[in-house]
XYZ file of C-alpha atoms in Angstrom:
473
model
C 0.000 0.000 0.000
C 1.007 3.614 -0.394
C 2.154 5.418 2.719
C -0.561 7.383 4.517
C -1.079 10.753 2.915
C -0.168 12.613 6.112
C 2.222 10.693 8.333
C 1.510 13.199 11.101
C -2.243 12.286 11.084
C -3.195 15.838 11.994
C -5.328 17.726 9.436
C -3.374 20.047 7.171
C -4.547 23.590 7.954
C -4.205 26.046 5.046
C -6.338 29.091 5.906
C -8.017 31.159 3.212
C -9.223 34.152 5.253
C -12.658 35.585 4.559
C -12.378 39.168 3.280
C -14.106 41.827 5.345
C -16.147 42.780 2.260
C -17.650 39.280 2.063
C -18.536 39.222 5.748
C -20.216 42.611 5.426
C -22.189 41.372 2.400
C -23.293 38.267 4.325
C -24.399 40.367 7.301
C -26.323 42.704 5.006
C -28.090 39.770 3.321
C -28.723 37.520 6.324
C -28.766 39.848 9.326
C -28.876 37.925 12.602
C -28.733 34.648 10.660
C -25.054 35.343 9.969
C -22.996 34.753 13.110
C -19.356 35.191 13.971
C -19.866 34.371 17.670
C -17.082 32.124 18.941
C -19.468 29.553 20.469
C -21.498 29.271 17.261
C -18.390 28.944 15.126
C -16.920 26.278 17.415
C -20.181 24.307 17.349
C -19.990 24.253 13.553
C -16.290 23.447 13.499
C -16.397 19.956 14.970
C -18.052 16.614 14.298
C -17.772 13.135 15.833
C -14.281 12.552 14.444
C -11.107 12.632 16.519
C -9.718 15.591 14.577
C -9.360 19.159 15.806
C -9.224 22.201 13.544
C -9.924 25.934 13.817
C -13.606 26.886 13.482
C -15.052 28.489 10.336
C -14.867 32.266 9.996
C -18.657 32.637 10.011
C -21.891 30.621 10.098
C -24.976 31.350 8.009
C -28.334 29.757 8.838
C -30.097 29.076 5.545
C -33.872 28.749 5.276
C -34.398 28.407 1.516
C -32.749 27.521 -1.773
C -32.361 31.240 -2.389
C -30.390 31.632 0.842
C -27.960 28.909 -0.167
C -27.617 30.348 -3.660
C -26.893 33.834 -2.297
C -24.268 32.572 0.148
C -22.499 30.406 -2.426
C -22.498 33.229 -4.987
C -20.666 35.426 -2.484
C -18.236 32.598 -1.722
C -17.618 32.199 -5.448
C -17.062 35.943 -5.860
C -14.440 36.031 -3.088
C -13.073 32.461 -3.568
C -13.894 31.540 0.041
C -14.563 27.934 1.194
C -18.147 26.804 1.890
C -18.856 23.834 4.173
C -22.417 22.412 4.372
C -23.570 21.564 7.918
C -26.490 19.328 8.927
C -26.449 18.058 12.516
C -22.713 17.489 12.949
C -22.818 13.686 13.240
C -20.214 12.803 10.596
C -17.222 10.729 11.643
C -14.392 11.549 9.255
C -13.834 15.282 9.678
C -16.216 16.273 6.888
C -17.312 19.457 8.662
C -13.941 20.772 9.697
C -12.956 24.145 8.284
C -9.388 23.150 7.425
C -9.176 26.092 5.024
C -11.427 28.424 7.009
C -14.465 29.886 5.313
C -18.218 29.788 5.730
C -20.296 27.084 7.399
C -23.750 26.795 5.804
C -26.156 25.485 8.447
C -29.086 23.790 6.668
C -30.890 22.577 9.801
C -33.674 25.155 9.367
C -34.417 23.777 5.894
C -36.516 21.073 7.506
C -39.766 20.903 5.543
C -41.288 17.975 3.707
C -41.974 19.530 0.323
C -43.964 16.856 -1.468
C -45.318 13.515 -0.282
C -46.600 11.081 -2.921
C -47.700 7.945 -1.078
C -49.283 6.480 -4.220
C -45.828 6.494 -5.864
C -43.901 5.683 -2.682
C -41.808 8.874 -2.954
C -41.170 11.973 -0.898
C -39.223 15.180 -1.523
C -37.659 16.862 1.504
C -35.363 19.738 2.294
C -31.826 18.753 3.210
C -32.193 19.575 6.916
C -34.987 17.051 7.532
C -33.699 14.227 9.759
C -34.555 10.584 9.237
C -36.560 10.341 12.488
C -38.488 13.512 11.651
C -39.362 12.116 8.230
C -40.607 8.812 9.607
C -42.644 10.522 12.315
C -44.316 12.824 9.781
C -45.198 10.082 7.264
C -46.228 7.377 9.715
C -49.919 8.014 9.020
C -49.414 6.934 5.398
C -48.317 3.407 6.299
C -44.929 4.093 4.710
C -41.428 4.566 6.086
C -37.888 5.447 5.041
C -35.629 2.558 6.084
C -32.055 3.889 5.970
C -30.878 4.012 9.574
C -27.243 4.986 10.246
C -27.874 5.068 13.993
C -27.590 8.801 14.617
C -30.583 10.997 13.809
C -28.650 12.438 10.891
C -29.977 14.930 8.375
C -31.016 13.448 5.050
C -28.762 15.911 3.240
C -25.791 14.682 5.232
C -26.799 11.077 4.680
C -26.959 11.638 0.924
C -23.659 13.504 0.936
C -21.834 10.607 2.616
C -23.803 7.829 0.872
C -24.864 6.539 4.295
C -26.413 3.170 5.010
C -26.718 1.477 8.415
C -28.598 -1.346 10.045
C -31.287 -1.884 7.378
C -28.957 -1.832 4.369
C -28.866 -5.608 4.006
C -32.497 -5.533 2.849
C -33.212 -1.984 1.693
C -29.849 -0.855 0.355
C -27.987 2.408 0.983
C -28.655 6.049 0.142
C -27.224 5.332 -3.311
C -30.176 3.061 -4.107
C -32.802 5.210 -2.409
C -32.175 8.741 -3.726
C -34.173 9.381 -6.915
C -33.308 13.029 -7.446
C -31.672 16.078 -5.923
C -31.759 19.838 -5.847
C -28.152 21.065 -5.687
C -26.542 24.500 -5.558
C -23.360 24.384 -7.635
C -20.111 26.243 -7.056
C -21.367 29.265 -8.999
C -24.497 29.573 -6.848
C -26.900 28.141 -9.442
C -29.636 25.707 -8.443
C -29.568 22.450 -10.416
C -32.172 19.690 -10.480
C -30.997 16.097 -11.022
C -33.225 13.065 -11.553
C -37.003 12.764 -11.389
C -39.584 10.881 -9.346
C -39.535 8.055 -11.902
C -37.941 4.821 -10.684
C -35.535 4.665 -13.612
C -34.116 6.799 -16.399
C -31.739 6.489 -19.356
C -31.604 10.232 -20.020
C -28.099 11.628 -19.989
C -25.400 11.310 -17.353
C -26.502 10.122 -13.926
C -25.836 13.357 -12.049
C -27.767 12.172 -9.008
C -25.289 9.370 -8.381
C -22.418 11.782 -8.998
C -23.536 14.031 -6.147
C -24.618 11.255 -3.759
C -21.471 10.431 -1.799
C -19.546 13.515 -2.940
C -19.288 14.802 0.663
C -20.179 18.392 -0.178
C -17.206 18.772 -2.534
C -19.243 19.111 -5.764
C -22.357 20.991 -4.643
C -24.612 21.859 -1.718
C -27.661 19.592 -1.618
C -30.831 21.452 -0.673
C -33.594 19.018 -1.714
C -33.712 15.219 -1.869
C -36.323 12.963 -3.475
C -36.408 9.563 -1.796
C -37.986 6.159 -2.176
C -40.388 5.067 0.552
C -41.464 1.560 1.548
C -44.649 0.084 3.067
C -44.414 -0.536 6.781
C -44.157 -4.331 7.123
C -47.223 -6.186 8.309
C -45.159 -8.043 10.887
C -41.796 -7.304 12.500
C -39.886 -9.559 14.827
C -36.449 -9.144 16.374
C -34.236 -11.741 17.980
C -30.902 -11.987 19.722
C -28.723 -15.059 19.687
C -25.473 -15.685 21.540
C -22.490 -17.531 20.102
C -19.360 -19.184 21.491
C -17.140 -17.051 19.244
C -17.191 -14.134 16.839
C -16.334 -16.557 14.031
C -19.455 -18.634 14.774
C -21.644 -15.534 14.673
C -20.135 -14.353 11.394
C -20.348 -17.816 9.804
C -24.046 -17.850 10.732
C -24.500 -14.497 9.007
C -22.737 -15.719 5.871
C -24.929 -18.821 5.745
C -28.113 -16.767 6.209
C -27.219 -14.440 3.337
C -26.087 -17.257 1.052
C -29.369 -19.093 1.740
C -31.221 -16.056 0.406
C -33.123 -15.322 3.631
C -34.463 -11.728 3.219
C -33.393 -10.668 6.704
C -33.916 -6.945 7.325
C -31.188 -6.357 9.901
C -28.261 -8.462 11.109
C -25.990 -6.786 13.631
C -22.922 -8.211 15.335
C -21.838 -7.076 18.807
C -18.772 -8.698 20.355
C -18.748 -9.834 24.001
C -16.586 -6.926 25.121
C -19.080 -4.444 23.661
C -22.088 -6.322 25.068
C -20.602 -5.705 28.520
C -20.317 -1.978 27.786
C -23.936 -1.902 26.558
C -25.130 -3.745 29.666
C -23.542 -1.215 31.977
C -24.716 1.786 29.950
C -28.289 0.650 29.246
C -28.871 -1.363 32.448
C -29.341 -4.649 30.574
C -28.398 -8.202 31.511
C -27.403 -9.640 28.137
C -24.915 -12.512 28.162
C -21.467 -11.082 27.572
C -20.690 -13.213 24.551
C -20.631 -12.441 20.815
C -24.198 -11.719 19.817
C -26.268 -11.285 16.675
C -29.212 -8.911 16.826
C -31.554 -9.660 13.929
C -34.832 -8.321 12.601
C -37.334 -9.827 10.169
C -39.918 -7.930 8.100
C -42.865 -9.235 6.101
C -46.158 -10.977 6.620
C -46.708 -12.892 9.836
C -46.174 -16.180 7.983
C -43.025 -15.071 6.139
C -41.495 -13.604 9.302
C -42.104 -16.863 11.155
C -40.549 -18.837 8.293
C -37.489 -16.568 8.113
C -36.983 -16.725 11.848
C -37.228 -20.510 11.924
C -34.688 -20.862 9.125
C -32.243 -18.503 10.823
C -32.652 -20.238 14.154
C -31.758 -23.571 12.564
C -28.707 -22.088 10.849
C -27.576 -20.460 14.099
C -27.929 -23.751 15.986
C -25.647 -25.429 13.446
C -22.951 -22.897 14.404
C -23.374 -23.135 18.156
C -25.890 -20.335 18.546
C -28.062 -20.570 21.633
C -30.375 -18.649 23.923
C -32.542 -17.236 21.148
C -34.621 -14.447 22.656
C -37.510 -12.896 20.741
C -38.813 -9.349 20.842
C -42.109 -9.053 19.008
C -43.678 -6.001 20.627
C -42.604 -2.500 19.549
C -41.469 -1.737 23.095
C -39.192 -4.791 23.277
C -37.716 -4.132 19.855
C -37.118 -0.479 20.683
C -35.294 -1.468 23.864
C -32.951 -3.798 21.982
C -32.267 -1.443 19.084
C -31.785 1.527 21.390
C -29.137 -0.471 23.205
C -27.445 -1.259 19.870
C -27.560 2.362 18.712
C -26.117 3.442 22.069
C -23.114 1.120 21.737
C -20.945 4.081 20.717
C -21.949 6.100 23.785
C -21.611 3.026 26.006
C -18.056 2.571 24.767
C -17.160 6.236 25.309
C -18.575 6.047 28.831
C -16.466 2.975 29.555
C -13.319 5.109 29.377
C -14.090 8.645 30.579
C -12.381 11.360 28.580
C -11.571 9.119 25.624
C -12.417 9.637 21.961
C -13.342 6.899 19.524
C -11.602 6.494 16.201
C -14.149 4.512 14.203
C -13.460 2.273 11.198
C -16.016 1.085 8.630
C -14.426 -1.569 6.466
C -16.645 -3.584 4.120
C -15.783 -6.749 2.181
C -17.573 -9.374 0.100
C -19.573 -11.451 2.558
C -17.493 -14.585 1.926
C -14.347 -12.848 3.287
C -15.975 -11.284 6.342
C -15.095 -13.973 8.897
C -11.439 -13.994 7.865
C -11.145 -10.208 8.000
C -12.794 -9.862 11.409
C -10.750 -12.719 12.896
C -7.434 -11.237 11.775
C -8.414 -7.742 12.892
C -9.666 -8.840 16.322
C -6.422 -10.732 16.931
C -4.439 -7.643 15.945
C -6.255 -5.222 18.254
C -6.331 -7.719 21.149
C -2.554 -8.091 20.881
C -2.144 -4.297 20.946
C -3.867 -3.868 24.309
C -5.792 -0.809 23.095
C -9.402 -0.643 24.387
C -12.004 -0.955 21.645
C -15.570 -1.823 20.761
C -16.759 -3.909 17.809
C -20.138 -3.749 16.102
C -21.119 -4.491 12.552
C -23.837 -4.442 9.930
C -22.497 -7.858 9.066
C -25.394 -8.789 6.791
C -23.751 -6.719 4.053
C -20.125 -7.326 5.018
C -19.665 -4.070 6.951
C -18.299 -3.703 10.484
C -16.821 -1.090 12.817
C -14.001 -1.037 15.297
C -13.992 1.918 17.645
C -10.491 2.377 19.032
C -10.838 4.187 22.379
C -7.929 6.577 22.647
C -6.817 9.126 25.216
C -6.541 12.400 23.253
C -3.750 13.508 25.570
C -1.616 10.503 24.561
C -0.302 10.816 20.980
C 1.138 7.298 21.215
C -2.371 5.877 21.531
C -3.524 7.774 18.460
C -0.514 6.489 16.528
C -1.273 2.911 17.653
C -4.898 3.254 16.576
C -3.802 4.636 13.208
C -1.446 1.679 12.752
C -4.217 -0.781 13.598
C -6.544 0.955 11.183
C -3.893 0.960 8.466
C -3.407 -2.791 8.798
C -7.173 -3.297 8.816
C -7.505 -1.427 5.534
C -4.601 -3.363 4.042
C -6.459 -6.606 4.796
C -9.711 -5.177 3.500
C -8.258 -4.159 0.150
C -6.435 -7.479 -0.169
C -9.849 -9.131 0.194
C -11.345 -6.875 -2.516
C -13.246 -4.681 -0.092
C -13.446 -0.952 0.564
C -11.845 1.342 3.148
C -15.232 2.977 3.791
C -18.529 1.146 3.701
C -20.591 4.110 4.871
C -18.744 6.889 6.717
C -17.046 8.426 3.693
C -13.476 9.579 3.040
C -13.435 13.045 4.592
C -9.992 13.868 5.989
C -9.105 10.479 7.369
C -9.155 8.154 4.386
C -7.613 10.201 1.578
C -4.524 8.002 1.402
C -6.640 4.856 1.561
C -8.800 6.092 -1.317
C -5.683 6.290 -3.459
C -4.741 2.738 -2.480
C -8.229 1.470 -3.203
C -9.105 3.275 -6.427
C -5.638 3.851 -7.886
C -4.006 7.010 -9.251
C -5.925 7.001 -12.545
C -9.350 6.832 -10.884
C -8.473 9.430 -8.246
C -7.075 11.612 -11.028
C -10.412 11.384 -12.809
C -12.191 12.395 -9.595
C -9.896 15.403 -9.353
C -10.746 16.389 -12.920
C -14.459 16.237 -12.125
C -13.874 18.371 -9.025
C -11.902 20.973 -10.994
C -14.526 21.091 -13.744
C -17.429 21.655 -11.333
C -15.566 23.726 -8.737
C -12.666 25.539 -10.439
C -12.032 27.848 -7.468
C -12.060 24.913 -5.022
C -14.551 26.500 -2.644
C -16.818 23.497 -1.940
C -15.642 21.734 1.243
C -11.976 21.890 0.171
C -9.405 19.543 1.647
C -11.788 16.575 1.822
C -11.773 13.336 -0.225
C -8.365 14.252 -1.635
C -5.863 16.940 -0.750
C -6.150 20.120 -2.796
């Protein structure tokens, strides 16, 4: 593999100061919705990553497409960076103002613009969160299934091509975004895609922007697929004698074609953290947390098949959760695994990985990676959306100890080496951001990354859209 892009692991800070004339123009246009208060700037200058960087020069709260267009036009005029901001839940430094500039807060753009239940589509503003959307459309009998864990904004989820616990059945944001409204680097509003389920008309601009991490345009509207709420839902947990047994069960379930909706791995170490955080009494062994969607008969059939497969691999103590309250309790515990891990080592920060490989290589990759981190002695947690070959280590590091950060980086580097050797990807769902620029080069190769750079230069010649992310500028 190539050496990491920045051996020092700290973000490269190359400020591009905002001219006084631009700030005055922003204040004239936005009034109190343009802030230079230190607390506001600091809030918009950090995410859930382990990186630190100076805050943006100013924050503008946008409430319409016209607001975004006006702000980006000024940024284009003065060649000042623009960084879209949703709720700040990204994990790879996407929001950090490594070149200074303007943070565009889209959280007030939180309206559902058009709901078409007969077509199973909805168009929302970028600041709508996934939980807000599902709460507001529940009366239709439909739901939006992509669940990355955090109550992220749908604009942020589209920008990072997010997925999460339901991806094994419903896919990722890539498969579920039909169209976009995007403000380009010149401040023009562009529509991509339609509400039709397919199209052969021209270049697929929607897929170009989905996953571009704010480096090609600012998403303001998203048209999404919706799905009928399943007639029956059942969740189960099953404990295993080893991580390998749990993963082999997952592989067998997928290869058998069982349409499982969710299949989450939690290792015994992490189960203990979850128990202490959420006041549960789960057995502290490797565990699969599964969910089945469909008719009552199909759910029962799926569950029976999975139970038999699990038994063949030493799975035991199947526990069922059929009521909404029981399922919510289990899934809340799973979604709180990150916070449980952080609480287990006060003052620590978690450096999270998100490797993804073909399902047949998953057991091998996890086994090698667990052995590596166990030998290192560094505290960690392990969870995974293993139904689609994706899993996460969270290395728990003391930010005051650079040696721990360097150890975590070395572990992550070896993990990615294994992942690429097994024809996987360095990022299954978190994105590249600041952290994985070197890995992207290893994975895609110089020619492909060069093509990405050409696209970036063509769409953003002044390099104002979230500069310094995906690849160094």
